[in-house]
Amino acid sequence: MPIRDIQTKPYLDQKAGTAGLRKKVAVFQQPHYLENYLQSIFDCVPELKDGILVIGGDGRYHNRDAIQTTAAIAAANGIARLIIGQGGLLSTPAASMLIRNRRAAGGFLLTASHNPAGPDGDFGIKFNVAGGGQASESLTSRIFEHSKTIARYRRLDGGTIDIDRRGEQHLGSTVVEIVDCVEDYAALMQQLFDFERIRDWLKRGARLRFDAMHAVTGPYARRIFVEQLGAPPDSVMNAVPLEDFGGGHPDPNLIHAKHLAELAHGDDAPDLIAASDGDGDRNMILGRGIFISPGDSLAMLAANLPLLPGYRDGLRGIARSMPTCRAADQVAKALKVPLHETPTGWKFFCNLLDAGQVTICGEESFGTSSSHTREKDGLWAVLAWANVLAATGKSMQEIADTHWTRFGRHYFARHDYEELAAPQAEAVMQAVAAELATLPGRAFADLPVTLADEFSYRDPTDGSIASGQGLRIVCGDEARVVLRLSGTGTRGATLRVYLERYVREAASLHWKTADAVAPLAGAIDRLARIAELTGRRVPDVVT
Ligand code: G1P
Ligand code: ZN
């Protein structure tokens, strides 16, 4: 099969973001577009040559075409072996784990996460490096710079691969290995969790409902929950991955998975209710009559993790992103392990995980994971909860009540103002930034401000500094408000306001979250002049 050098011109108009390169499908369908991006990566990462490369996606529209293109460019660039998930599927955490376990030089994850899919939807590609983590900021910049001057790409002509047939094939001199997308991942889960115990728990009548939202986790959930753990088949909803995710929006939160909250509060609610997003890295957890916020989930799992086989030796440390509520801090204190507060984005956790300083980490945006992979892992969180419920014999509500009684409760809400004009969003940030120095000592929602600053982070593993990571107003342990602008939006600017209220008294442990954070919402609206500067009286999304 001939390798051809094809003349091209630069196509990328912007650097890949924290979630990779994400665009409308039509953009990716332009001739040479994906090819240019891939070639820029192969040119900038010479270690890929003669190495192993993992490829898989969330199954959305254009996935199969993009895999053929990626394989043809990879083969022309001297990749020794391609490991591809059967049918083109690999969840993001499973791909990251395969890169680690198979000692691959890197991998391409074809996904736009929870963004809607289909011909008019989004597509995306993310490059992960050896070790399984996302490409660093500096590598991403180098790739973008290179893409601005690219003049040719290299492609193997004439070969297609059968991505549905397991086993080895050849593409020029590259070996292509099509693997079962679940097998290695499920084997790792069996090491981390007590499958025997979860099986017993289900046998004794416990009920589970997992919504795969017609995205990539369907095959994983079926194999693990139904075939390996013996849950009834209807425990997994929407298990067949569809190219348009069934027209839905696979983002598991109280808005896009409202039906699960309704199920949880209904008469016949299962014991554990959960969902994952398009590419399987996010998770939402509910129990009978209760929603567990991601910050609480992180704290509760951290507190109970040593009960689970893979974590018997205890925790090395806990990490959370700065805006995530400080519930995990109380657990770290009690367990006497370090708590790391990092900027938003998974890559900051990866350095700590690589350095062996952290066992569990999480973000308020429905992301939780552990040292077993270098991405957040939706199914891992669901299995961890199933194992905790099975090991303790308690209900979700009992686990939460015990936790809150011991550690206190952090009420948390995130208010998003979407598609703002960038100057409006900037003006809000400026309004707060201008007041920061005057805030300490003053009252904020009737609580004294103890700290007001712009968060910056020094990575303990490499000394690098990330500044400008959000404005925070802290009232001791009792309350905190954080403001930052989203780094992942595709239209306009998104302002995120994070509200956190901490209480310890028994009488305060069962408030409504909205009521608990209402005084903070009012106070920040006045200080940041959100309504005046943006014209929005209420947030677009509350999670
Ligand atoms: C959002 C989340 C963040 C997450 C990222 C990628 O980023 O807030 O926690 O890591 O998506 O999934 P943001 O849009 O806030 O920059
Ligand atoms: Zn995702």
Coordinates of C-alpha atoms and ligand atoms in Angstrom, one line a residue:
M1 CA 0.0 0.0 0.0
P2 CA 1.5 3.3 -1.0
I3 CA 2.2 6.1 1.5
R4 CA 1.5 9.5 0.0
D5 CA 2.5 13.0 1.0
I6 CA -0.5 15.2 0.4
Q7 CA -0.2 19.0 0.0
T8 CA -2.3 20.9 2.5
K9 CA -2.7 24.3 4.1
P10 CA -3.2 25.2 7.8
Y11 CA -6.8 24.5 9.0
L12 CA -6.9 24.8 12.7
D13 CA -8.2 28.2 13.9
Q14 CA -7.7 27.5 17.6
K15 CA -5.7 25.5 20.0
A16 CA -7.3 22.3 21.4
G17 CA -8.9 23.1 24.8
T18 CA -8.7 21.1 28.0
A19 CA -11.2 18.7 26.6
G20 CA -9.4 18.3 23.2
L21 CA -10.4 19.7 19.9
R22 CA -14.2 20.0 19.8
K23 CA -16.1 21.3 16.7
K24 CA -19.3 20.8 14.8
V25 CA -19.3 17.5 12.8
A26 CA -19.3 19.5 9.5
V27 CA -15.9 21.1 10.5
F28 CA -14.4 17.7 11.0
Q29 CA -15.8 16.5 7.7
Q30 CA -13.9 19.1 5.7
P31 CA -11.2 17.4 3.6
H32 CA -7.8 17.6 5.2
Y33 CA -9.1 19.0 8.6
L34 CA -8.6 16.0 10.8
E35 CA -5.6 14.9 8.8
N36 CA -3.8 18.2 9.5
Y37 CA -4.4 17.9 13.2
L38 CA -3.2 14.4 13.3
Q39 CA -0.1 15.1 11.3
S40 CA 0.7 18.0 13.5
I41 CA 0.6 15.6 16.5
F42 CA 2.8 13.0 14.8
D43 CA 5.3 15.7 13.8
C44 CA 5.4 17.1 17.3
V45 CA 5.6 13.8 19.2
P46 CA 8.3 11.7 17.6
E47 CA 8.0 9.1 20.3
L48 CA 4.9 7.8 18.7
K49 CA 6.9 6.4 15.8
D50 CA 7.4 2.6 16.2
G51 CA 5.2 2.8 19.2
I52 CA 1.7 1.5 20.2
L53 CA -1.3 3.8 19.8
V54 CA -4.7 3.3 21.3
I55 CA -7.8 4.5 19.3
G56 CA -11.4 4.6 20.4
G57 CA -14.4 6.8 20.6
D58 CA -17.8 7.4 22.3
G59 CA -19.6 6.0 19.2
R60 CA -21.1 9.3 18.1
Y61 CA -21.8 10.1 14.4
H62 CA -18.6 10.4 12.4
N63 CA -16.7 8.1 14.8
R64 CA -16.2 5.2 12.3
D65 CA -15.0 7.5 9.5
A66 CA -12.6 9.4 11.8
I67 CA -11.1 6.1 13.0
Q68 CA -10.4 5.0 9.4
T69 CA -8.7 8.4 8.8
T70 CA -6.7 8.2 12.0
A71 CA -5.5 4.7 11.3
A72 CA -4.4 5.6 7.7
I73 CA -2.4 8.6 9.0
A74 CA -1.0 6.7 11.9
A75 CA 0.1 3.8 9.7
A76 CA 1.8 6.3 7.3
N77 CA 3.7 7.8 10.2
G78 CA 5.3 4.6 11.2
I79 CA 3.2 3.5 14.2
A80 CA 4.0 -0.1 15.0
R81 CA 0.7 -1.2 16.5
L82 CA -2.8 0.3 16.7
I83 CA -5.1 -1.0 19.4
I84 CA -8.7 -0.1 18.5
G85 CA -11.9 -0.8 20.5
Q86 CA -14.2 -3.1 18.6
G87 CA -16.9 -1.1 16.7
G88 CA -14.7 1.9 17.3
L89 CA -15.8 2.1 21.0
L90 CA -13.7 2.9 24.0
S91 CA -14.9 4.9 27.0
T92 CA -12.5 7.7 27.9
P93 CA -11.4 6.1 31.2
A94 CA -11.0 2.7 29.5
A95 CA -8.9 4.2 26.7
S96 CA -6.7 6.0 29.3
M97 CA -6.3 2.7 31.2
L98 CA -5.4 0.8 28.0
I99 CA -2.7 3.3 27.2
R100 CA -1.3 2.7 30.7
N101 CA -1.6 -1.1 30.7
R102 CA -0.4 -1.7 27.2
R103 CA 2.4 0.8 27.6
A104 CA 1.3 2.7 24.6
A105 CA 3.0 5.8 23.4
G106 CA -0.3 7.6 23.3
G107 CA -3.9 7.4 22.2
F108 CA -6.6 9.2 20.4
L109 CA -10.0 9.5 22.1
L110 CA -12.7 10.5 19.6
T111 CA -15.3 12.2 21.7
A112 CA -17.1 15.5 22.4
S113 CA -18.0 14.1 25.8
H114 CA -21.6 15.0 26.7
N115 CA -22.2 17.4 23.8
P116 CA -25.1 16.3 21.6
A117 CA -24.2 14.1 18.6
G118 CA -25.5 13.5 15.1
P119 CA -24.8 15.2 11.7
D120 CA -25.6 18.6 13.2
G121 CA -24.0 17.8 16.5
D122 CA -20.4 18.0 17.8
F123 CA -17.4 15.8 17.2
G124 CA -14.1 15.9 19.0
I125 CA -10.7 14.3 19.4
K126 CA -8.4 14.3 22.3
F127 CA -4.8 13.3 22.4
N128 CA -3.5 11.5 25.5
V129 CA 0.1 10.7 26.1
A130 CA 2.0 7.7 27.5
G131 CA 0.8 7.1 31.0
G132 CA -2.8 7.8 29.9
G133 CA -3.1 11.5 30.8
Q134 CA -4.1 14.3 28.6
A135 CA -1.5 16.2 26.6
S136 CA 0.1 19.0 28.6
E137 CA -0.6 22.6 28.0
S138 CA 2.8 23.2 26.5
L139 CA 2.6 20.2 24.1
T140 CA -0.9 21.3 23.0
S141 CA 0.5 24.8 22.2
R142 CA 3.4 23.3 20.2
I143 CA 1.0 21.2 18.2
F144 CA -1.2 24.3 17.5
E145 CA 1.9 26.4 16.5
H146 CA 3.0 23.6 14.2
S147 CA -0.5 23.3 12.6
K148 CA -0.3 26.9 11.6
T149 CA 2.5 26.2 9.1
I150 CA 1.8 22.7 8.1
A151 CA 2.2 22.1 4.3
R152 CA 1.8 18.3 3.9
Y153 CA 0.4 15.3 5.7
R154 CA 1.2 11.7 5.2
R155 CA -1.4 9.0 4.6
L156 CA -1.5 5.4 3.7
D157 CA -3.6 4.9 0.6
G158 CA -6.1 2.2 -0.2
G159 CA -6.4 0.3 3.1
T160 CA -9.5 0.1 5.3
I161 CA -9.7 -1.9 8.4
D162 CA -12.6 -3.9 9.7
I163 CA -13.2 -2.3 13.1
D164 CA -15.9 -4.8 13.9
R165 CA -13.7 -7.9 13.7
R166 CA -11.7 -8.8 16.7
G167 CA -8.1 -9.9 16.3
E168 CA -5.1 -8.8 14.3
Q169 CA -5.1 -7.2 10.8
H170 CA -2.4 -5.3 8.9
L171 CA -2.4 -1.8 7.5
G172 CA 0.8 -1.5 5.5
S173 CA 3.4 -2.5 8.0
T174 CA 1.3 -1.5 11.0
V175 CA -0.4 -4.2 13.0
V176 CA -3.9 -3.4 13.9
E177 CA -5.4 -5.1 16.9
I178 CA -9.1 -4.8 17.4
V179 CA -9.9 -5.5 21.0
D180 CA -13.1 -6.0 23.0
C181 CA -13.7 -2.6 24.5
V182 CA -14.8 -3.9 27.9
E183 CA -12.5 -6.8 28.7
D184 CA -9.4 -5.2 30.2
Y185 CA -11.4 -2.5 31.9
A186 CA -13.8 -5.1 33.6
A187 CA -10.8 -7.1 34.7
L188 CA -9.3 -4.1 36.4
M189 CA -12.7 -3.3 38.1
Q190 CA -12.7 -6.9 39.5
Q191 CA -9.4 -6.2 41.1
L192 CA -10.5 -2.9 42.7
F193 CA -13.9 -4.0 43.9
D194 CA -15.5 -6.9 45.7
F195 CA -17.6 -8.4 42.9
E196 CA -18.6 -11.3 45.1
R197 CA -20.1 -9.0 47.7
I198 CA -21.9 -6.9 45.2
R199 CA -23.3 -10.0 43.6
D200 CA -24.6 -11.1 47.0
W201 CA -26.1 -7.7 47.7
L202 CA -28.0 -7.9 44.4
K203 CA -29.0 -11.5 45.0
R204 CA -30.5 -10.4 48.4
G205 CA -32.8 -8.0 46.6
A206 CA -30.9 -4.8 46.3
R207 CA -31.8 -3.0 43.1
L208 CA -29.7 -0.9 40.7
R209 CA -30.6 1.3 37.8
F210 CA -28.0 2.6 35.5
D211 CA -28.7 4.9 32.5
A212 CA -26.1 4.7 29.8
M213 CA -27.9 7.4 27.9
H214 CA -27.4 5.6 24.5
A215 CA -23.7 6.4 24.8
V216 CA -20.5 4.5 25.3
T217 CA -21.0 3.0 28.7
G218 CA -23.9 0.7 27.5
P219 CA -21.7 -2.3 26.7
Y220 CA -19.6 -1.8 29.8
A221 CA -22.6 -1.6 32.1
R222 CA -24.3 -4.6 30.5
R223 CA -21.2 -6.7 30.8
I224 CA -20.3 -5.7 34.3
F225 CA -23.7 -5.2 36.0
V226 CA -25.8 -7.7 34.2
E227 CA -23.4 -10.5 33.0
Q228 CA -20.8 -10.4 35.8
L229 CA -22.7 -9.1 38.8
G230 CA -26.0 -10.7 37.9
A231 CA -28.3 -7.7 38.0
P232 CA -31.5 -8.1 36.0
P233 CA -31.2 -6.8 32.3
D234 CA -33.5 -3.9 32.9
S235 CA -31.1 -2.6 35.5
V236 CA -29.3 -0.9 32.5
M237 CA -31.3 1.6 30.6
N238 CA -30.5 2.9 27.1
A239 CA -27.7 0.5 26.8
V240 CA -27.3 0.5 23.0
P241 CA -24.9 3.2 21.9
L242 CA -26.5 5.3 19.1
E243 CA -24.7 7.7 16.7
D244 CA -27.0 10.5 17.8
F245 CA -27.3 9.3 21.5
G246 CA -31.0 8.8 20.7
G247 CA -31.3 12.5 20.2
G248 CA -30.6 13.1 23.9
H249 CA -28.0 15.1 25.8
P250 CA -25.9 12.5 27.7
D251 CA -24.8 14.8 30.5
P252 CA -25.8 13.2 33.8
N253 CA -27.0 16.0 36.0
L254 CA -30.2 17.1 37.5
I255 CA -31.3 18.8 34.3
H256 CA -30.4 16.2 31.6
A257 CA -31.1 13.2 33.8
K258 CA -34.1 14.6 35.6
H259 CA -36.0 11.4 35.1
L260 CA -33.5 9.7 37.4
A261 CA -34.1 12.2 40.1
E262 CA -37.9 11.5 39.7
L263 CA -37.2 7.8 39.9
A264 CA -35.2 8.3 43.1
H265 CA -38.0 10.2 44.7
G266 CA -40.8 7.9 43.5
D267 CA -42.5 5.1 45.3
D268 CA -40.5 2.2 44.0
A269 CA -37.0 3.7 43.9
P270 CA -34.0 1.4 43.4
D271 CA -31.2 1.4 46.0
L272 CA -28.6 2.8 43.6
I273 CA -29.5 5.0 40.6
A274 CA -26.7 6.3 38.4
A275 CA -25.8 7.6 35.0
S276 CA -22.7 8.4 32.9
D277 CA -22.1 10.8 30.1
G278 CA -21.3 10.4 26.4
D279 CA -17.8 9.1 26.8
G280 CA -18.2 7.6 30.2
D281 CA -16.0 9.9 32.3
R282 CA -18.8 11.7 34.3
N283 CA -21.1 10.1 36.9
M284 CA -24.3 11.0 38.7
I285 CA -25.2 9.1 41.9
L286 CA -28.6 8.9 43.6
G287 CA -30.2 6.6 46.1
R288 CA -33.7 6.0 47.3
G289 CA -35.0 9.5 48.1
I290 CA -31.6 11.2 47.8
F291 CA -29.3 12.9 45.3
I292 CA -25.6 12.8 46.3
S293 CA -23.8 15.9 45.1
P294 CA -20.5 15.2 43.4
G295 CA -18.6 17.0 46.2
D296 CA -20.4 14.8 48.8
S297 CA -19.8 11.7 46.6
L298 CA -16.1 12.4 46.6
A299 CA -16.0 12.9 50.4
M300 CA -18.2 9.9 51.2
L301 CA -16.3 7.6 48.8
A302 CA -13.0 8.8 50.3
A303 CA -14.2 8.1 53.8
N304 CA -15.3 4.6 52.8
L305 CA -12.7 3.6 50.2
P306 CA -10.5 1.6 52.6
L307 CA -13.5 -0.9 52.8
L308 CA -12.9 -1.8 49.2
P309 CA -10.3 -4.4 48.1
G310 CA -8.2 -2.2 45.8
Y311 CA -7.8 0.5 48.5
R312 CA -7.3 -1.7 51.6
D313 CA -3.9 0.0 52.3
G314 CA -5.7 3.3 52.8
L315 CA -5.4 6.6 51.0
R316 CA -2.3 8.5 50.1
G317 CA -4.1 11.7 49.6
I318 CA -7.3 13.3 48.3
A319 CA -7.5 16.0 45.6
R320 CA -10.4 18.2 44.5
S321 CA -10.7 21.1 42.2
M322 CA -10.8 24.4 43.9
P323 CA -14.5 25.2 43.2
T324 CA -15.6 21.7 44.4
C325 CA -17.0 22.0 47.9
R326 CA -14.7 21.4 50.9
A327 CA -16.5 18.2 52.2
A328 CA -13.5 16.1 51.2
D329 CA -11.2 18.4 53.3
Q330 CA -13.0 17.2 56.5
V331 CA -12.4 13.6 55.5
A332 CA -8.7 14.2 54.7
K333 CA -8.3 15.9 58.1
A334 CA -9.9 12.9 59.9
L335 CA -7.9 10.3 58.0
K336 CA -4.8 12.5 58.4
V337 CA -3.9 12.5 54.7
P338 CA -3.0 15.5 52.6
L339 CA -5.8 17.3 50.7
H340 CA -4.8 18.9 47.4
E341 CA -6.8 21.8 46.0
T342 CA -6.1 22.1 42.3
P343 CA -7.4 24.4 39.5
T344 CA -10.4 23.1 37.4
G345 CA -9.4 20.4 34.9
W346 CA -8.3 16.8 35.3
K347 CA -4.7 17.4 34.1
F348 CA -3.8 18.9 37.5
F349 CA -4.8 15.6 39.2
C350 CA -2.7 13.6 36.8
N351 CA 0.6 15.0 38.0
L352 CA -0.4 14.2 41.6
L353 CA -1.5 10.7 40.6
D354 CA 1.7 10.1 38.7
A355 CA 3.7 11.2 41.8
G356 CA 1.8 8.8 43.9
Q357 CA 0.5 11.6 46.2
V358 CA -3.2 11.0 45.6
T359 CA -5.6 8.0 45.6
I360 CA -8.9 9.6 44.9
C361 CA -9.8 12.9 43.2
G362 CA -12.9 14.6 42.0
E363 CA -14.6 17.7 40.6
E364 CA -18.0 19.3 41.3
S365 CA -18.8 18.8 37.6
F366 CA -19.7 15.2 38.1
G367 CA -16.2 13.8 37.8
T368 CA -14.6 11.3 40.2
S369 CA -11.8 8.8 39.8
S370 CA -8.8 7.1 41.4
S371 CA -5.2 6.2 40.7
H372 CA -6.3 3.3 38.4
T373 CA -6.6 5.6 35.3
R374 CA -5.7 9.1 34.3
E375 CA -9.2 10.3 33.5
K376 CA -12.3 10.7 35.5
D377 CA -14.3 7.4 35.5
G378 CA -18.1 7.3 35.6
L379 CA -18.5 3.5 36.0
W380 CA -15.7 3.3 38.6
A381 CA -17.7 5.7 40.8
V382 CA -20.9 3.7 40.3
L383 CA -19.1 0.4 41.2
A384 CA -17.4 2.1 44.2
W385 CA -20.8 3.1 45.5
A386 CA -22.3 -0.3 44.8
N387 CA -19.4 -1.8 46.8
V388 CA -19.8 0.6 49.7
L389 CA -23.5 -0.1 49.9
A390 CA -22.9 -3.9 49.7
A391 CA -20.1 -3.8 52.2
T392 CA -21.9 -1.7 54.8
G393 CA -25.4 -3.0 54.3
K394 CA -26.6 0.6 54.7
S395 CA -28.8 2.6 52.4
M396 CA -27.6 5.6 50.5
Q397 CA -29.5 7.8 52.9
E398 CA -28.0 6.1 55.9
I399 CA -24.5 6.5 54.5
A400 CA -25.1 10.2 53.9
D401 CA -26.7 10.8 57.3
T402 CA -23.8 9.0 59.1
H403 CA -21.3 11.0 57.1
W404 CA -23.0 14.4 57.7
T405 CA -23.4 13.7 61.4
R406 CA -19.7 12.9 61.7
F407 CA -18.3 15.5 59.4
G408 CA -21.0 18.1 58.9
R409 CA -22.7 18.9 55.6
H410 CA -21.6 21.1 52.7
Y411 CA -24.6 22.4 50.7
F412 CA -23.4 23.2 47.2
A413 CA -24.8 24.7 44.1
R414 CA -23.4 25.9 40.8
H415 CA -25.1 28.7 38.9
D416 CA -24.2 29.1 35.3
Y417 CA -24.8 32.1 33.1
E418 CA -24.4 30.9 29.6
E419 CA -23.7 32.5 26.2
L420 CA -22.9 35.9 27.7
A421 CA -21.0 38.4 25.6
A422 CA -17.4 38.1 26.6
P423 CA -17.2 41.8 27.8
Q424 CA -20.2 41.3 30.1
A425 CA -18.7 38.2 31.7
E426 CA -15.4 40.0 32.1
A427 CA -17.2 43.0 33.7
V428 CA -18.6 40.7 36.4
M429 CA -15.2 39.3 37.1
Q430 CA -13.8 42.8 37.2
A431 CA -16.5 44.0 39.6
V432 CA -15.5 41.4 42.1
A433 CA -11.7 41.7 41.5
A434 CA -11.9 45.4 42.2
E435 CA -13.5 44.7 45.6
L436 CA -11.3 41.7 46.7
A437 CA -8.8 43.7 48.8
T438 CA -11.6 45.4 50.8
L439 CA -13.6 42.3 51.6
P440 CA -11.6 40.6 54.5
G441 CA -13.3 41.5 57.7
R442 CA -16.4 42.7 56.0
A443 CA -19.7 40.8 56.2
F444 CA -20.8 38.7 53.3
A445 CA -24.3 37.2 53.7
D446 CA -23.9 38.0 57.4
L447 CA -20.7 36.0 57.7
P448 CA -17.3 37.6 58.2
V449 CA -15.0 37.3 55.1
T450 CA -11.7 35.6 56.1
L451 CA -10.0 35.5 52.7
A452 CA -10.7 37.0 49.3
D453 CA -8.3 36.4 46.4
E454 CA -7.7 35.1 42.9
F455 CA -6.7 31.4 43.1
S456 CA -3.4 30.4 41.8
Y457 CA -1.7 27.0 42.1
R458 CA 1.8 25.8 42.3
D459 CA 2.1 22.3 41.1
P460 CA 4.0 20.5 43.9
T461 CA 5.4 17.9 41.4
D462 CA 6.9 20.2 38.8
G463 CA 6.8 23.7 40.4
S464 CA 4.7 25.1 37.5
I465 CA 2.3 27.9 38.4
A466 CA -1.2 28.2 37.1
S467 CA -2.6 31.7 37.9
G468 CA -5.9 33.4 37.3
Q469 CA -7.9 30.3 38.3
G470 CA -11.0 31.9 39.7
L471 CA -12.0 34.5 42.3
R472 CA -12.9 33.2 45.8
I473 CA -14.6 34.8 48.7
V474 CA -14.1 32.6 51.8
C475 CA -16.0 33.0 55.1
G476 CA -13.9 30.6 57.2
D477 CA -15.1 27.0 57.0
E478 CA -18.7 28.2 57.0
A479 CA -19.2 29.5 53.5
R480 CA -17.5 30.2 50.2
V481 CA -18.3 31.7 46.9
V482 CA -16.2 31.2 43.8
L483 CA -16.5 32.8 40.4
R484 CA -14.7 31.7 37.2
L485 CA -15.2 31.7 33.5
S486 CA -15.7 28.4 31.7
G487 CA -12.8 27.2 29.6
T488 CA -14.8 24.7 27.6
G489 CA -17.8 26.6 26.2
T490 CA -18.1 26.8 22.4
R491 CA -20.5 29.8 22.3
G492 CA -19.9 33.1 24.0
A493 CA -18.7 33.2 27.6
T494 CA -20.0 31.2 30.5
L495 CA -19.9 32.6 34.0
R496 CA -19.9 30.0 36.7
V497 CA -20.8 30.9 40.3
Y498 CA -20.1 28.2 42.9
L499 CA -21.9 28.5 46.3
E500 CA -21.0 26.5 49.3
R501 CA -22.5 26.6 52.9
Y502 CA -21.2 24.3 55.7
V503 CA -23.2 23.4 58.7
R504 CA -22.7 21.0 61.6
E505 CA -25.8 21.1 63.8
A506 CA -28.1 18.2 63.6
A507 CA -31.1 20.5 62.9
S508 CA -29.4 21.9 59.8
L509 CA -28.5 18.7 58.1
H510 CA -31.7 18.3 56.0
W511 CA -32.3 21.7 54.5
K512 CA -33.1 22.2 50.8
T513 CA -29.9 23.0 49.0
A514 CA -31.4 26.0 47.3
D515 CA -32.5 27.5 50.6
A516 CA -29.2 26.8 52.2
V517 CA -27.3 28.8 49.6
A518 CA -29.9 31.5 48.8
P519 CA -28.2 34.1 51.1
L520 CA -24.9 33.5 49.4
A521 CA -26.5 33.8 45.9
G522 CA -28.1 37.1 46.9
A523 CA -24.8 38.5 48.4
I524 CA -22.7 37.6 45.3
D525 CA -25.3 39.0 42.9
R526 CA -25.1 42.3 44.8
L527 CA -21.3 42.3 45.0
A528 CA -20.7 41.2 41.4
R529 CA -23.7 43.2 40.0
I530 CA -24.6 40.1 37.9
A531 CA -28.1 41.2 37.0
E532 CA -27.0 44.8 36.2
L533 CA -24.0 43.8 34.1
T534 CA -25.4 40.9 32.3
G535 CA -29.1 41.6 32.2
R536 CA -29.8 38.1 33.6
R537 CA -31.9 38.0 36.8
V538 CA -31.5 34.2 37.2
P539 CA -28.9 31.7 36.1
D540 CA -29.5 29.6 33.0
V541 CA -28.5 26.4 34.7
V542 CA -28.4 25.4 38.3
T543 CA -26.6 22.1 39.2
Ligands
G1P1 C1 -15.9 22.0 32.8 C2 -15.9 21.6 34.2 C3 -14.6 21.0 34.7 C4 -14.2 19.9 33.8 C5 -14.3 20.3 32.3 C6 -14.0 19.1 31.4 O1 -14.9 23.0 32.6 O2 -16.3 22.7 35.0 O3 -14.7 20.6 36.0 O4 -12.9 19.4 34.1 O5 -15.5 20.8 32.0 O6 -15.0 18.1 31.5 P1 -15.3 24.5 32.5 O7 -16.3 24.7 31.4 O8 -15.8 24.9 33.8 O9 -14.0 25.2 32.2
ZN2 ZN -17.2 13.3 29.3

